């Protein structure tokens, strides 16, 4: 979605107007198309994309978001220190015409980019993989199965930050699906299974399979929505009852 907003062909006007002015394709030929107002979460994201519309200075061809993205990429590829980045941005701000809106510090730049990031949750888990400290077990300090401590033992002040032996990263699915539909480029791909021309006997997508068609017949209300998403689960070699591998 950021590429939609910051790309070279981005039209004039606010970011959210660009997306809301796109007329959605109707799933039925005789049904008139209707625009939907963005939900609060989408509106929040559109508001965060305001730097995509803000010109670096009045006559600039680059937006603030484009410059931020490219400067952070330069910092990463050259392993630039935060101090070096700040000095470079301060010089850039002085060199550009008056009334430019260049951020002259890494802190300000990171603050804008962080607000556009997708959420990630860190969850502590048992070092031996017995359990997750989540839900009703969130406040436990030792594993209920093996008794292993949750946190590493620290010598000294008790006010120090507790460090877990092990933790996992959980990437919430719903915000990632929402971002796919918020982008004009990927939204069409997400609806392709519903809108593509079907030929009997030719399977180009799982939606052409008998199992998919059976699900559509069983759940017609869900199937009639072009934006429906079917999720598949993969164990990736996980064998909970196998005697040859690790016991879970």
Tab-separated table of C-alpha atoms in Angstrom:
chain	number	residue	atom	x	y	z
A	1	UNK	CA	0.000	0.000	0.000
A	2	UNK	CA	2.916	2.351	0.650
A	3	UNK	CA	4.018	1.857	-2.959
A	4	UNK	CA	0.504	2.824	-4.059
A	5	UNK	CA	0.796	6.011	-2.042
A	6	UNK	CA	4.422	6.940	-2.679
A	7	UNK	CA	4.895	5.697	-6.225
A	8	UNK	CA	5.780	8.072	-9.057
A	9	UNK	CA	2.300	7.871	-10.595
A	10	UNK	CA	0.445	8.753	-7.407
A	11	UNK	CA	-2.285	11.265	-8.297
A	12	UNK	CA	-2.919	14.613	-6.672
A	13	UNK	CA	-5.142	14.720	-3.610
A	14	UNK	CA	-5.217	12.927	-0.319
A	15	UNK	CA	-4.234	9.271	-0.037
A	16	UNK	CA	-7.539	8.034	1.264
A	17	UNK	CA	-9.434	9.884	-1.465
A	18	UNK	CA	-7.366	8.035	-4.036
A	19	UNK	CA	-8.522	4.686	-2.691
A	20	UNK	CA	-12.102	5.665	-1.934
A	21	UNK	CA	-12.593	7.152	-5.413
A	22	UNK	CA	-11.812	3.819	-7.064
A	23	UNK	CA	-15.134	2.390	-8.078
A	24	UNK	CA	-15.367	-1.201	-6.808
A	25	UNK	CA	-16.279	-3.809	-9.352
A	26	UNK	CA	-19.672	-5.341	-8.801
A	27	UNK	CA	-19.929	-9.098	-8.503
A	28	UNK	CA	-23.190	-9.023	-10.483
A	29	UNK	CA	-23.543	-7.307	-13.898
A	30	UNK	CA	-26.954	-5.794	-13.093
A	31	UNK	CA	-26.071	-4.684	-9.588
A	32	UNK	CA	-25.004	-1.015	-9.269
A	33	UNK	CA	-21.618	-0.343	-7.699
A	34	UNK	CA	-21.685	1.304	-4.277
A	35	UNK	CA	-18.822	3.007	-2.509
A	36	UNK	CA	-18.120	2.135	1.103
A	37	UNK	CA	-16.775	4.571	3.643
A	38	UNK	CA	-13.471	3.407	5.144
A	39	UNK	CA	-13.760	1.745	8.531
A	40	UNK	CA	-11.965	3.374	11.502
A	41	UNK	CA	-8.868	1.203	11.105
A	42	UNK	CA	-8.592	1.967	7.388
A	43	UNK	CA	-9.190	5.670	7.990
A	44	UNK	CA	-6.395	5.648	10.556
A	45	UNK	CA	-4.034	4.150	7.994
A	46	UNK	CA	-5.031	6.692	5.352
A	47	UNK	CA	-4.357	9.489	7.826
A	48	UNK	CA	-0.924	8.025	8.522
A	49	UNK	CA	-0.185	8.142	4.797
A	50	UNK	CA	-0.467	11.928	4.706
A	51	UNK	CA	3.338	12.221	4.224
A	52	UNK	CA	2.751	10.612	0.817
A	53	UNK	CA	0.909	13.771	-0.272
A	54	UNK	CA	3.164	16.282	1.463
A	55	UNK	CA	5.713	17.751	-0.951
A	56	UNK	CA	9.228	18.122	0.404
A	57	UNK	CA	8.983	21.822	-0.483
A	58	UNK	CA	6.437	23.673	-2.662
A	59	UNK	CA	8.082	23.005	-6.056
A	60	UNK	CA	9.511	19.562	-5.234
A	61	UNK	CA	8.629	16.487	-7.284
A	62	UNK	CA	9.248	14.200	-4.302
A	63	UNK	CA	6.986	13.586	-1.334
A	64	UNK	CA	8.070	13.404	2.264
A	65	UNK	CA	7.367	9.664	2.420
A	66	UNK	CA	9.516	8.933	-0.644
A	67	UNK	CA	12.488	10.772	0.854
A	68	UNK	CA	12.035	9.078	4.225
A	69	UNK	CA	11.948	5.622	2.633
A	70	UNK	CA	15.013	6.196	0.467
A	71	UNK	CA	17.086	7.755	3.243
A	72	UNK	CA	16.338	4.880	5.608
A	73	UNK	CA	17.320	2.446	2.859
A	74	UNK	CA	20.638	4.263	2.418
A	75	UNK	CA	21.231	4.127	6.169
A	76	UNK	CA	20.581	0.387	6.252
A	77	UNK	CA	22.664	-0.559	3.180
A	78	UNK	CA	25.676	1.449	4.362
A	79	UNK	CA	25.369	0.512	8.030
A	80	UNK	CA	25.252	4.200	8.902
A	81	UNK	CA	25.237	5.226	12.542
A	82	UNK	CA	22.366	7.217	13.988
A	83	UNK	CA	24.688	10.161	14.561
A	84	UNK	CA	25.842	10.079	10.935
A	85	UNK	CA	22.244	9.898	9.732
A	86	UNK	CA	21.274	12.914	11.847
A	87	UNK	CA	24.185	14.959	10.512
A	88	UNK	CA	23.347	14.073	6.912
A	89	UNK	CA	19.671	14.987	7.353
A	90	UNK	CA	20.536	18.270	9.072
A	91	UNK	CA	22.791	19.205	6.145
A	92	UNK	CA	20.066	18.225	3.668
A	93	UNK	CA	17.549	20.402	5.483
A	94	UNK	CA	19.911	23.381	5.327
A	95	UNK	CA	20.678	22.812	1.627
A	96	UNK	CA	17.061	22.607	0.472
A	97	UNK	CA	14.885	25.680	-0.122
A	98	UNK	CA	13.172	27.399	2.757
A	99	UNK	CA	9.968	25.915	4.184
A	100	UNK	CA	11.059	22.347	3.431
A	101	UNK	CA	9.660	19.618	5.678
A	102	UNK	CA	12.686	17.324	5.884
A	103	UNK	CA	13.022	15.522	9.204
A	104	UNK	CA	16.456	16.369	10.589
A	105	UNK	CA	16.688	13.463	13.041
A	106	UNK	CA	16.455	9.695	12.979
A	107	UNK	CA	13.997	9.783	15.878
A	108	UNK	CA	11.422	11.795	13.914
A	109	UNK	CA	11.856	9.626	10.822
A	110	UNK	CA	11.498	6.388	12.746
A	111	UNK	CA	8.388	7.686	14.492
A	112	UNK	CA	6.597	8.161	11.157
A	113	UNK	CA	7.684	4.818	9.701
A	114	UNK	CA	6.819	2.907	12.863
A	115	UNK	CA	3.238	4.152	12.707
A	116	UNK	CA	2.900	2.495	9.270
A	117	UNK	CA	4.232	-0.879	10.415
A	118	UNK	CA	2.012	-3.931	10.816
A	119	UNK	CA	1.529	-5.150	14.409
A	120	UNK	CA	3.774	-7.838	15.883
A	121	UNK	CA	3.189	-9.491	19.257
A	122	UNK	CA	5.973	-11.006	21.364
A	123	UNK	CA	4.913	-13.984	23.473
A	124	UNK	CA	7.134	-15.639	26.077
A	125	UNK	CA	7.324	-19.421	25.911
A	126	UNK	CA	8.909	-22.273	27.846
A	127	UNK	CA	12.535	-22.878	26.906
A	128	UNK	CA	11.712	-26.541	26.290
A	129	UNK	CA	8.659	-25.729	24.178
A	130	UNK	CA	6.053	-27.005	26.645
A	131	UNK	CA	3.747	-23.979	26.722
A	132	UNK	CA	3.149	-20.343	25.887
A	133	UNK	CA	2.756	-17.677	28.556
A	134	UNK	CA	-0.386	-16.333	26.947
A	135	UNK	CA	-4.037	-15.866	27.868
A	136	UNK	CA	-4.776	-17.201	31.345
A	137	UNK	CA	-1.105	-18.219	31.710
A	138	UNK	CA	0.279	-14.792	30.860
A	139	UNK	CA	1.339	-13.987	34.435
A	140	UNK	CA	2.931	-17.335	35.331
A	141	UNK	CA	6.636	-17.341	36.186
A	142	UNK	CA	7.343	-21.039	35.618
A	143	UNK	CA	6.184	-23.778	33.261
A	144	UNK	CA	3.166	-25.764	34.485
A	145	UNK	CA	4.481	-28.906	32.754
A	146	UNK	CA	8.232	-29.100	33.403
A	147	UNK	CA	8.627	-26.441	36.096
A	148	UNK	CA	11.311	-24.545	34.160
A	149	UNK	CA	11.644	-20.875	35.076
A	150	UNK	CA	10.205	-18.369	32.654
A	151	UNK	CA	12.842	-15.689	33.208
A	152	UNK	CA	16.606	-15.821	33.428
A	153	UNK	CA	17.984	-15.345	36.891
A	154	UNK	CA	19.549	-11.940	37.404
A	155	UNK	CA	22.019	-11.120	40.135
A	156	UNK	CA	21.585	-7.650	41.568
A	157	UNK	CA	18.682	-5.237	41.711
A	158	UNK	CA	15.187	-6.658	41.337
A	159	UNK	CA	14.153	-3.607	39.334
A	160	UNK	CA	16.032	-4.830	36.280
A	161	UNK	CA	13.978	-5.850	33.266
A	162	UNK	CA	13.005	-9.511	33.279
A	163	UNK	CA	14.462	-11.443	30.341
A	164	UNK	CA	12.606	-14.609	29.238
A	165	UNK	CA	14.524	-17.717	28.267
A	166	UNK	CA	12.603	-17.951	25.030
A	167	UNK	CA	10.001	-15.965	23.123
A	168	UNK	CA	8.103	-16.178	19.873
A	169	UNK	CA	6.785	-13.593	17.438
A	170	UNK	CA	3.130	-13.671	16.453
A	171	UNK	CA	2.032	-11.800	13.346
A	172	UNK	CA	-1.739	-11.093	13.565
A	173	UNK	CA	-3.467	-12.206	10.385
A	174	UNK	CA	-6.405	-9.780	10.170
A	175	UNK	CA	-4.353	-6.546	9.759
A	176	UNK	CA	-2.323	-8.229	7.011
A	177	UNK	CA	-5.451	-9.246	5.137
A	178	UNK	CA	-6.831	-5.728	5.535
A	179	UNK	CA	-3.689	-4.210	4.054
A	180	UNK	CA	-4.002	-6.481	1.010
A	181	UNK	CA	-7.484	-5.134	0.361
A	182	UNK	CA	-6.438	-1.549	1.092
A	183	UNK	CA	-4.020	-1.618	-1.837
A	184	UNK	CA	-5.562	-1.141	-5.273
A	185	UNK	CA	-2.920	-3.416	-6.824
A	186	UNK	CA	-3.366	-6.425	-4.527
A	187	UNK	CA	-7.125	-6.075	-3.950
A	188	UNK	CA	-7.799	-7.208	-7.528
A	189	UNK	CA	-5.607	-10.283	-7.004
A	190	UNK	CA	-7.459	-11.121	-3.784
A	191	UNK	CA	-10.783	-11.116	-5.691
A	192	UNK	CA	-9.469	-13.034	-8.694
A	193	UNK	CA	-10.812	-16.383	-7.487
A	194	UNK	CA	-14.343	-14.951	-7.656
A	195	UNK	CA	-14.094	-12.872	-10.821
A	196	UNK	CA	-11.933	-14.866	-13.235
A	197	UNK	CA	-13.469	-16.623	-16.233
A	198	UNK	CA	-13.950	-20.302	-15.529
A	199	UNK	CA	-13.608	-23.071	-18.084
A	200	UNK	CA	-15.000	-26.508	-17.361
A	201	UNK	CA	-12.310	-29.134	-17.060
A	202	UNK	CA	-9.470	-26.631	-16.676
A	203	UNK	CA	-8.018	-26.048	-13.207
A	204	UNK	CA	-6.014	-22.844	-12.903
A	205	UNK	CA	-6.742	-22.115	-9.256
A	206	UNK	CA	-8.061	-24.050	-6.229
A	207	UNK	CA	-11.366	-22.239	-6.829
A	208	UNK	CA	-11.828	-24.470	-9.903
A	209	UNK	CA	-11.694	-27.624	-7.770
A	210	UNK	CA	-14.695	-29.693	-6.727
A	211	UNK	CA	-13.916	-29.130	-3.034
A	212	UNK	CA	-14.074	-25.344	-3.487
A	213	UNK	CA	-17.335	-25.581	-5.429
A	214	UNK	CA	-18.826	-27.857	-2.765
A	215	UNK	CA	-17.939	-25.299	-0.091
A	216	UNK	CA	-19.620	-22.572	-2.177
A	217	UNK	CA	-22.802	-24.648	-2.412
A	218	UNK	CA	-22.742	-25.373	1.325
A	219	UNK	CA	-22.069	-21.772	2.383
A	220	UNK	CA	-23.625	-19.551	-0.335
A	221	UNK	CA	-23.745	-16.399	1.819
A	222	UNK	CA	-19.988	-16.561	2.404
A	223	UNK	CA	-19.236	-17.533	-1.203
A	224	UNK	CA	-21.233	-14.631	-2.699
A	225	UNK	CA	-18.881	-12.091	-1.113
A	226	UNK	CA	-16.068	-11.473	-3.675
A	227	UNK	CA	-13.643	-10.571	-0.873
A	228	UNK	CA	-13.964	-13.881	0.967
A	229	UNK	CA	-10.689	-15.521	1.954
A	230	UNK	CA	-10.037	-19.256	2.346
A	231	UNK	CA	-7.223	-20.099	4.738
A	232	UNK	CA	-5.162	-23.270	4.564
A	233	UNK	CA	-3.155	-24.853	7.372
A	234	UNK	CA	0.273	-26.405	6.923
A	235	UNK	CA	2.006	-28.487	9.602
A	236	UNK	CA	5.460	-28.121	8.012
A	237	UNK	CA	6.536	-31.553	9.213
A	238	UNK	CA	4.968	-31.231	12.667
A	239	UNK	CA	4.191	-34.747	13.970
A	240	UNK	CA	2.554	-34.596	17.420
A	241	UNK	CA	2.230	-38.384	17.772
A	242	UNK	CA	5.373	-39.522	15.963
A	243	UNK	CA	7.807	-41.725	17.872
A	244	UNK	CA	10.727	-40.811	15.592
A	245	UNK	CA	10.843	-37.087	16.294
A	246	UNK	CA	10.624	-34.802	19.293
A	247	UNK	CA	7.726	-35.299	21.658
A	248	UNK	CA	5.252	-32.419	21.863
